[in-house]
Amino acid sequence: MINRERLADTFVELCETDSPSRHEGRMAQRLREIFAPLAPDEVFEDDSARTTGSESGNLFFRFAGALTAEPVFFNCHMDTVQPGTGVKVRRQGDLFTSTGETILGSDDKSGIAALIEAMRILRERDIPFRPVEYVFTTCEEIGLLGAKALDPAHIQARFGYALDSSGFGRVVIGAPAANRLRITVYGCAAHAGLHPEWGINAMILAARALAQTPDGRIDTESTVNFGIISGGVASNIVPEKVVLEGEVRSHSEEKLARLTSQIEHIFRATVDNWQDAGGQAKGRPGLDFVVEPDFPLMHLDSDSKVIREIRRAAESISLDLSLEVAGGGSDANIFNGYGLETAIIATGMTNVHSTSEQVELDDMVRLTELILALLTGRKKY
Ligand SMILES: [Zn+2]
């Protein structure tokens, strides 16, 4: 059914078209060329590049299809993490890896290759299919920037699938919401040897607060991490400013809010309770506590339309699916936040974001069959 070698060739070509985040220009151009002979009813690039700083906007291909059925969309991201420059694919049998110096890029080009092969089959065999939109985003790996800058009015379908998860036969139906924290503690600068009593050490204050802050896995639904600390000028100067960057994630909106305010309370209390022991400090400490919602909660009911449809498609090709909850945020969080029910489907990629990333051709073939079953309602072609 599936043209395995054509799928393999497409996958290799996509992987070897470098597309680290913000440098998706060549990939976008190549996708336009690949899809042109497949006669999309509309090709559209949005203006998100102005916001994301990418070489390309998000890229949309719409296919009207001849079946009367509810439209569906598929999403993959065009960008990859680093090291992703100069990717060369090594194929051993049906296993694809990089040569070891770079990532492979199966995250997320395994999904893109399957979408291309599915449309090629539909077109060359003239098989009727439901209306479908392919939505290729930019800058997913650096904070879901393309999806965040996307206007959901550009997507006509009300539900869809992000082909963007490792392993195979997995459907991700839940992912946490996250807040980013940027905390600035202000002290007072002074010469550390001559007039230390004039100063207020922002670093010490930050450390006191941080030592009381919950950290790591808080409960089955929530995590907290501080990842960056910066500040200070020299060892002989009492530091007047320290910036801490961290995040809170939870599968519960309520816990996310509670943990975030708990951390804020710890920092505020630490700064407020500071006392000028010698009575000579040239000021008072201060605090900026900035919370930036990073991505919204993703939670799909197992009997929602998006899950029912993919289950039916999987059953028709005798594929077992497991429904799972993940710990990461991805474009699907953003789409769900827009009110577009979006499940994440594993593509077969493994060891992603590392130089030992790999994918099996068989899994991409099965993924293509799953896409075809969803688009056509058929088992055989
Ligand atoms: Zn990905």
CSV table of C-alpha atoms and ligand atoms in Angstrom, one decimal:
chain,number,residue,atom,x,y,z
A,1,MET,CA,0.0,0.0,0.0
A,2,ILE,CA,2.5,2.6,1.1
A,3,ASN,CA,5.5,3.4,-1.1
A,4,ARG,CA,8.1,2.6,1.5
A,5,GLU,CA,11.2,3.7,-0.4
A,6,ARG,CA,9.5,7.0,-1.5
A,7,LEU,CA,8.6,7.6,2.1
A,8,ALA,CA,12.2,6.8,3.2
A,9,ASP,CA,13.6,9.1,0.5
A,10,THR,CA,11.3,12.0,1.5
A,11,PHE,CA,12.2,11.5,5.2
A,12,VAL,CA,16.0,11.6,4.5
A,13,GLU,CA,15.7,14.6,2.3
A,14,LEU,CA,13.7,16.5,5.0
A,15,CYS,CA,16.2,15.6,7.7
A,16,GLU,CA,19.1,16.8,5.5
A,17,THR,CA,17.3,20.1,4.9
A,18,ASP,CA,18.6,21.8,8.1
A,19,SER,CA,15.9,23.7,9.9
A,20,PRO,CA,17.0,24.8,13.4
A,21,SER,CA,14.5,27.1,15.1
A,22,ARG,CA,14.1,30.5,13.3
A,23,HIS,CA,15.9,29.0,10.3
A,24,GLU,CA,13.0,27.2,8.8
A,25,GLY,CA,13.1,29.1,5.5
A,26,ARG,CA,14.6,26.4,3.3
A,27,MET,CA,12.3,23.8,4.8
A,28,ALA,CA,9.2,25.9,4.2
A,29,GLN,CA,10.4,26.5,0.6
A,30,ARG,CA,11.0,22.8,0.1
A,31,LEU,CA,7.5,21.9,1.5
A,32,ARG,CA,5.9,24.4,-1.0
A,33,GLU,CA,7.7,22.6,-3.8
A,34,ILE,CA,6.8,19.1,-2.6
A,35,PHE,CA,3.1,20.0,-2.1
A,36,ALA,CA,2.7,21.9,-5.4
A,37,PRO,CA,2.1,18.8,-7.6
A,38,LEU,CA,-0.3,17.5,-4.9
A,39,ALA,CA,-2.7,20.3,-5.8
A,40,PRO,CA,-3.6,21.9,-2.5
A,41,ASP,CA,-6.7,24.0,-2.7
A,42,GLU,CA,-4.9,26.7,-0.7
A,43,VAL,CA,-1.4,27.4,0.4
A,44,PHE,CA,-1.0,30.1,3.0
A,45,GLU,CA,1.9,31.5,5.0
A,46,ASP,CA,0.9,33.6,8.0
A,47,ASP,CA,2.7,36.7,9.2
A,48,SER,CA,4.0,35.1,12.4
A,49,ALA,CA,7.6,35.6,11.3
A,50,ARG,CA,7.3,39.2,12.4
A,51,THR,CA,6.7,38.0,16.0
A,52,THR,CA,8.9,34.9,16.1
A,53,GLY,CA,11.9,36.2,14.2
A,54,SER,CA,11.9,33.1,12.0
A,55,GLU,CA,12.8,33.1,8.3
A,56,SER,CA,9.3,31.7,7.7
A,57,GLY,CA,5.8,32.1,9.0
A,58,ASN,CA,3.6,29.1,9.8
A,59,LEU,CA,2.7,27.3,6.6
A,60,PHE,CA,-0.8,25.9,5.8
A,61,PHE,CA,-1.9,23.5,3.1
A,62,ARG,CA,-5.6,23.0,2.6
A,63,PHE,CA,-7.1,20.1,0.7
A,64,ALA,CA,-10.9,20.2,0.1
A,65,GLY,CA,-11.3,16.5,-0.4
A,66,ALA,CA,-14.4,14.9,-2.0
A,67,LEU,CA,-15.8,13.2,1.1
A,68,THR,CA,-18.5,14.8,3.1
A,69,ALA,CA,-17.1,14.6,6.6
A,70,GLU,CA,-15.9,17.0,9.3
A,71,PRO,CA,-12.6,18.7,8.4
A,72,VAL,CA,-9.6,17.6,10.4
A,73,PHE,CA,-6.1,19.2,10.7
A,74,PHE,CA,-2.7,17.7,11.2
A,75,ASN,CA,0.2,19.7,12.8
A,76,CYS,CA,3.9,19.2,12.7
A,77,HIS,CA,6.7,21.7,13.5
A,78,MET,CA,9.3,22.5,10.9
A,79,ASP,CA,12.1,23.4,13.3
A,80,THR,CA,14.6,21.2,15.1
A,81,VAL,CA,16.8,21.6,18.2
A,82,GLN,CA,20.6,21.9,18.0
A,83,PRO,CA,23.0,20.4,17.1
A,84,GLY,CA,20.9,20.3,13.9
A,85,THR,CA,23.2,21.9,11.3
A,86,GLY,CA,24.8,19.7,8.6
A,87,VAL,CA,22.6,16.7,9.4
A,88,LYS,CA,23.5,13.6,7.4
A,89,VAL,CA,21.3,10.6,7.7
A,90,ARG,CA,22.6,7.1,8.2
A,91,ARG,CA,20.4,4.2,7.2
A,92,GLN,CA,21.0,0.7,8.4
A,93,GLY,CA,18.4,-1.6,7.1
A,94,ASP,CA,15.2,0.2,8.0
A,95,LEU,CA,16.7,2.2,10.9
A,96,PHE,CA,17.5,5.8,10.5
A,97,THR,CA,20.0,7.7,12.7
A,98,SER,CA,22.3,10.6,12.3
A,99,THR,CA,26.1,10.1,11.9
A,100,GLY,CA,26.4,10.9,15.6
A,101,GLU,CA,27.5,14.6,15.4
A,102,THR,CA,24.0,16.0,15.1
A,103,ILE,CA,20.4,15.2,15.9
A,104,LEU,CA,18.5,13.3,13.3
A,105,GLY,CA,15.5,15.6,13.0
A,106,SER,CA,12.8,12.8,13.1
A,107,ASP,CA,11.4,15.2,15.6
A,108,ASP,CA,9.4,16.3,13.8
A,109,LYS,CA,10.2,15.3,10.2
A,110,SER,CA,9.0,11.7,10.7
A,111,GLY,CA,5.5,13.3,11.0
A,112,ILE,CA,5.9,15.6,8.0
A,113,ALA,CA,7.2,12.7,5.8
A,114,ALA,CA,4.2,10.6,6.7
A,115,LEU,CA,1.8,13.5,5.9
A,116,ILE,CA,3.4,13.9,2.5
A,117,GLU,CA,3.3,10.2,1.7
A,118,ALA,CA,-0.4,10.0,2.7
A,119,MET,CA,-1.3,12.8,0.3
A,120,ARG,CA,0.8,11.4,-2.5
A,121,ILE,CA,-1.2,8.1,-2.2
A,122,LEU,CA,-4.5,9.8,-2.1
A,123,ARG,CA,-3.7,11.9,-5.2
A,124,GLU,CA,-2.1,9.2,-7.3
A,125,ARG,CA,-4.9,6.7,-6.6
A,126,ASP,CA,-7.6,9.3,-6.7
A,127,ILE,CA,-9.0,8.1,-3.4
A,128,PRO,CA,-11.8,10.4,-1.9
A,129,PHE,CA,-10.8,11.9,1.5
A,130,ARG,CA,-12.3,14.3,4.0
A,131,PRO,CA,-11.3,18.0,4.1
A,132,VAL,CA,-7.9,18.3,5.7
A,133,GLU,CA,-5.5,21.0,6.6
A,134,TYR,CA,-1.8,20.5,7.2
A,135,VAL,CA,-0.4,23.1,9.6
A,136,PHE,CA,3.4,23.4,9.8
A,137,THR,CA,4.6,25.6,12.6
A,138,THR,CA,7.9,27.3,13.3
A,139,CYS,CA,9.9,27.7,16.5
A,140,GLU,CA,8.2,25.0,18.5
A,141,GLU,CA,11.4,24.0,20.1
A,142,ILE,CA,12.2,27.4,21.5
A,143,GLY,CA,8.9,28.0,23.3
A,144,LEU,CA,6.1,27.1,20.9
A,145,LEU,CA,6.5,30.6,19.4
A,146,GLY,CA,5.0,29.8,16.0
A,147,ALA,CA,1.9,28.2,17.5
A,148,LYS,CA,1.6,31.1,20.0
A,149,ALA,CA,1.8,33.6,17.1
A,150,LEU,CA,-0.7,31.7,15.0
A,151,ASP,CA,-4.2,33.1,14.5
A,152,PRO,CA,-6.6,30.1,15.0
A,153,ALA,CA,-9.0,31.7,12.6
A,154,HIS,CA,-6.7,30.4,9.9
A,155,ILE,CA,-7.6,26.8,10.8
A,156,GLN,CA,-11.0,25.7,9.6
A,157,ALA,CA,-11.1,22.3,11.2
A,158,ARG,CA,-12.4,22.1,14.8
A,159,PHE,CA,-10.1,19.2,15.8
A,160,GLY,CA,-6.9,17.7,14.8
A,161,TYR,CA,-3.7,15.8,15.6
A,162,ALA,CA,-0.1,16.9,16.3
A,163,LEU,CA,2.2,14.2,15.0
A,164,ASP,CA,4.9,15.0,17.5
A,165,SER,CA,5.7,12.4,20.2
A,166,SER,CA,8.2,9.7,20.7
A,167,GLY,CA,7.5,6.0,20.8
A,168,PHE,CA,4.8,4.4,18.7
A,169,GLY,CA,1.1,3.6,19.2
A,170,ARG,CA,0.9,6.3,21.9
A,171,VAL,CA,-1.7,9.1,21.9
A,172,VAL,CA,-1.1,11.9,24.4
A,173,ILE,CA,-4.4,13.2,25.8
A,174,GLY,CA,-3.0,15.3,28.6
A,175,ALA,CA,-0.1,17.7,29.3
A,176,PRO,CA,0.5,20.2,32.0
A,177,ALA,CA,0.0,24.0,32.0
A,178,ALA,CA,3.1,26.0,32.9
A,179,ASN,CA,4.1,29.4,34.2
A,180,ARG,CA,7.4,30.9,33.7
A,181,LEU,CA,8.8,32.9,36.7
A,182,ARG,CA,11.3,35.7,36.4
A,183,ILE,CA,12.1,37.0,39.9
A,184,THR,CA,14.4,40.0,40.4
A,185,VAL,CA,15.7,40.7,43.9
A,186,TYR,CA,17.0,44.2,44.5
A,187,GLY,CA,19.5,45.0,47.2
A,188,CYS,CA,21.9,47.9,47.6
A,189,ALA,CA,25.5,48.1,46.2
A,190,ALA,CA,28.4,49.0,48.4
A,191,HIS,CA,32.1,48.4,48.6
A,192,ALA,CA,32.4,45.0,50.3
A,193,GLY,CA,35.5,45.8,52.3
A,194,LEU,CA,35.1,49.5,53.1
A,195,HIS,CA,31.3,49.9,53.7
A,196,PRO,CA,29.6,46.5,53.7
A,197,GLU,CA,27.1,47.9,56.3
A,198,TRP,CA,25.8,50.3,53.6
A,199,GLY,CA,24.9,47.5,51.3
A,200,ILE,CA,22.1,45.0,51.1
A,201,ASN,CA,23.2,41.7,49.5
A,202,ALA,CA,20.5,40.7,46.9
A,203,MET,CA,22.2,37.4,46.4
A,204,ILE,CA,21.9,36.4,50.0
A,205,LEU,CA,18.3,37.4,50.1
A,206,ALA,CA,17.6,35.4,46.9
A,207,ALA,CA,19.4,32.4,48.4
A,208,ARG,CA,17.3,32.6,51.6
A,209,ALA,CA,14.1,32.6,49.6
A,210,LEU,CA,15.2,30.0,47.2
A,211,ALA,CA,16.2,27.6,50.0
A,212,GLN,CA,12.5,27.7,51.2
A,213,THR,CA,11.0,27.2,47.7
A,214,PRO,CA,9.5,23.8,46.8
A,215,ASP,CA,11.6,22.1,44.2
A,216,GLY,CA,11.4,19.2,41.8
A,217,ARG,CA,8.4,16.9,41.8
A,218,ILE,CA,5.9,18.4,44.2
A,219,ASP,CA,3.1,15.9,43.7
A,220,THR,CA,1.8,13.5,41.0
A,221,GLU,CA,0.6,16.5,39.0
A,222,SER,CA,3.1,19.3,39.6
A,223,THR,CA,6.8,20.2,39.3
A,224,VAL,CA,8.9,23.3,40.1
A,225,ASN,CA,12.3,24.1,38.7
A,226,PHE,CA,14.7,27.0,38.9
A,227,GLY,CA,17.1,26.9,36.0
A,228,ILE,CA,19.0,30.2,35.7
A,229,ILE,CA,20.5,32.5,38.3
A,230,SER,CA,22.3,35.7,37.3
A,231,GLY,CA,23.6,38.8,39.1
A,232,GLY,CA,26.4,40.4,40.8
A,233,VAL,CA,29.4,42.3,39.4
A,234,ALA,CA,32.5,41.6,41.4
A,235,SER,CA,33.4,39.8,44.5
A,236,ASN,CA,34.3,43.1,46.2
A,237,ILE,CA,30.9,44.6,45.6
A,238,VAL,CA,27.8,43.9,47.5
A,239,PRO,CA,25.4,42.7,44.7
A,240,GLU,CA,22.5,45.0,44.2
A,241,LYS,CA,20.5,42.8,41.8
A,242,VAL,CA,19.9,39.1,41.2
A,243,VAL,CA,17.6,37.5,38.6
A,244,LEU,CA,16.2,34.0,39.0
A,245,GLU,CA,14.4,32.2,36.2
A,246,GLY,CA,12.2,29.2,36.9
A,247,GLU,CA,9.0,27.4,36.0
A,248,VAL,CA,6.0,25.8,37.6
A,249,ARG,CA,4.0,23.0,35.8
A,250,SER,CA,0.9,21.2,36.8
A,251,HIS,CA,-1.9,19.1,35.3
A,252,SER,CA,-4.2,21.1,37.7
A,253,GLU,CA,-4.8,24.8,37.0
A,254,GLU,CA,-5.6,25.3,40.7
A,255,LYS,CA,-2.3,23.7,41.8
A,256,LEU,CA,-0.4,25.8,39.2
A,257,ALA,CA,-1.9,28.9,40.7
A,258,ARG,CA,-1.4,27.8,44.3
A,259,LEU,CA,2.3,26.9,43.8
A,260,THR,CA,3.0,30.1,41.9
A,261,SER,CA,1.6,32.2,44.6
A,262,GLN,CA,3.3,30.1,47.3
A,263,ILE,CA,6.7,30.9,45.7
A,264,GLU,CA,5.8,34.6,45.4
A,265,HIS,CA,4.8,34.7,49.0
A,266,ILE,CA,8.2,33.1,50.1
A,267,PHE,CA,10.1,35.8,48.1
A,268,ARG,CA,7.9,38.7,49.3
A,269,ALA,CA,8.2,37.6,53.0
A,270,THR,CA,12.0,37.2,52.7
A,271,VAL,CA,12.4,40.7,51.3
A,272,ASP,CA,9.8,42.2,53.6
A,273,ASN,CA,11.3,40.6,56.7
A,274,TRP,CA,14.8,41.9,55.9
A,275,GLN,CA,16.2,43.8,58.8
A,276,ASP,CA,18.9,46.4,58.8
A,277,ALA,CA,21.0,45.0,61.7
A,278,GLY,CA,23.5,47.8,61.8
A,279,GLY,CA,21.1,50.6,61.0
A,280,GLN,CA,23.4,51.9,58.2
A,281,ALA,CA,22.0,50.4,55.0
A,282,LYS,CA,21.5,52.9,52.1
A,283,GLY,CA,18.0,51.7,51.2
A,284,ARG,CA,15.6,48.8,51.4
A,285,PRO,CA,15.5,45.6,49.4
A,286,GLY,CA,12.9,45.2,46.6
A,287,LEU,CA,11.3,42.6,44.5
A,288,ASP,CA,9.9,42.1,41.0
A,289,PHE,CA,8.0,38.9,40.6
A,290,VAL,CA,6.9,38.4,37.0
A,291,VAL,CA,4.7,35.4,36.1
A,292,GLU,CA,4.3,34.7,32.4
A,293,PRO,CA,1.8,31.9,31.5
A,294,ASP,CA,3.9,29.7,29.2
A,295,PHE,CA,1.3,27.2,27.9
A,296,PRO,CA,-2.2,26.2,28.9
A,297,LEU,CA,-3.4,22.9,30.2
A,298,MET,CA,-4.1,20.1,27.7
A,299,HIS,CA,-6.8,17.7,28.8
A,300,LEU,CA,-8.9,15.5,26.4
A,301,ASP,CA,-11.6,13.2,27.5
A,302,SER,CA,-11.1,9.7,26.3
A,303,ASP,CA,-14.6,9.8,24.7
A,304,SER,CA,-14.1,13.1,23.0
A,305,LYS,CA,-14.5,13.3,19.2
A,306,VAL,CA,-10.8,13.7,18.6
A,307,ILE,CA,-10.0,10.5,20.5
A,308,ARG,CA,-13.0,8.5,19.2
A,309,GLU,CA,-12.0,9.3,15.6
A,310,ILE,CA,-8.3,8.2,16.0
A,311,ARG,CA,-9.4,5.1,17.9
A,312,ARG,CA,-11.7,4.1,15.1
A,313,ALA,CA,-9.0,4.7,12.5
A,314,ALA,CA,-6.5,2.7,14.5
A,315,GLU,CA,-8.9,-0.2,15.0
A,316,SER,CA,-9.5,-0.3,11.2
A,317,ILE,CA,-5.8,-1.0,10.6
A,318,SER,CA,-5.4,-3.3,13.7
A,319,LEU,CA,-3.2,-0.8,15.5
A,320,ASP,CA,-3.3,-0.8,19.3
A,321,LEU,CA,-3.2,2.6,20.8
A,322,SER,CA,-2.4,3.6,24.4
A,323,LEU,CA,-3.8,6.9,25.8
A,324,GLU,CA,-1.2,8.7,27.9
A,325,VAL,CA,-0.5,11.8,29.9
A,326,ALA,CA,2.8,13.6,29.2
A,327,GLY,CA,4.9,16.0,31.2
A,328,GLY,CA,6.0,18.3,28.5
A,329,GLY,CA,4.4,21.2,26.7
A,330,SER,CA,4.0,21.3,22.9
A,331,ASP,CA,2.2,23.0,20.1
A,332,ALA,CA,-0.9,20.9,21.0
A,333,ASN,CA,-1.2,22.7,24.3
A,334,ILE,CA,-1.5,26.0,22.4
A,335,PHE,CA,-4.0,24.6,19.9
A,336,ASN,CA,-6.1,23.2,22.7
A,337,GLY,CA,-5.9,26.6,24.4
A,338,TYR,CA,-7.4,28.0,21.1
A,339,GLY,CA,-10.4,25.7,21.6
A,340,LEU,CA,-9.2,23.3,18.9
A,341,GLU,CA,-9.3,19.8,20.3
A,342,THR,CA,-5.8,18.4,19.5
A,343,ALA,CA,-4.4,15.0,20.5
A,344,ILE,CA,-0.7,14.2,20.1
A,345,ILE,CA,0.2,11.1,18.1
A,346,ALA,CA,3.6,9.3,18.4
A,347,THR,CA,5.5,9.0,15.2
A,348,GLY,CA,8.1,6.3,16.1
A,349,MET,CA,10.9,8.7,16.9
A,350,THR,CA,13.0,7.9,19.9
A,351,ASN,CA,16.0,9.4,21.8
A,352,VAL,CA,14.8,12.8,20.5
A,353,HIS,CA,16.8,15.9,21.3
A,354,SER,CA,20.0,13.9,21.3
A,355,THR,CA,22.6,12.7,18.8
A,356,SER,CA,21.4,9.2,19.2
A,357,GLU,CA,17.9,10.1,17.9
A,358,GLN,CA,16.4,7.4,15.7
A,359,VAL,CA,13.3,6.2,13.9
A,360,GLU,CA,12.3,2.9,12.1
A,361,LEU,CA,10.8,3.0,8.6
A,362,ASP,CA,8.1,0.5,9.7
A,363,ASP,CA,6.7,3.0,12.3
A,364,MET,CA,6.5,5.8,9.7
A,365,VAL,CA,4.7,3.4,7.3
A,366,ARG,CA,2.2,2.5,10.1
A,367,LEU,CA,1.8,6.2,10.9
A,368,THR,CA,1.0,6.9,7.2
A,369,GLU,CA,-1.6,4.1,7.3
A,370,LEU,CA,-3.2,5.6,10.3
A,371,ILE,CA,-3.4,9.1,8.6
A,372,LEU,CA,-4.9,7.5,5.6
A,373,ALA,CA,-7.5,5.5,7.6
A,374,LEU,CA,-8.5,8.7,9.4
A,375,LEU,CA,-8.8,10.7,6.1
A,376,THR,CA,-10.6,8.1,4.1
A,377,GLY,CA,-12.4,5.7,6.5
A,378,ARG,CA,-10.9,2.9,4.5
A,379,LYS,CA,-8.5,0.1,5.5
A,380,LYS,CA,-7.1,-0.8,2.1
A,381,TYR,CA,-6.0,1.2,-1.0
B,1,ZN,ZN,8.7,17.9,18.5
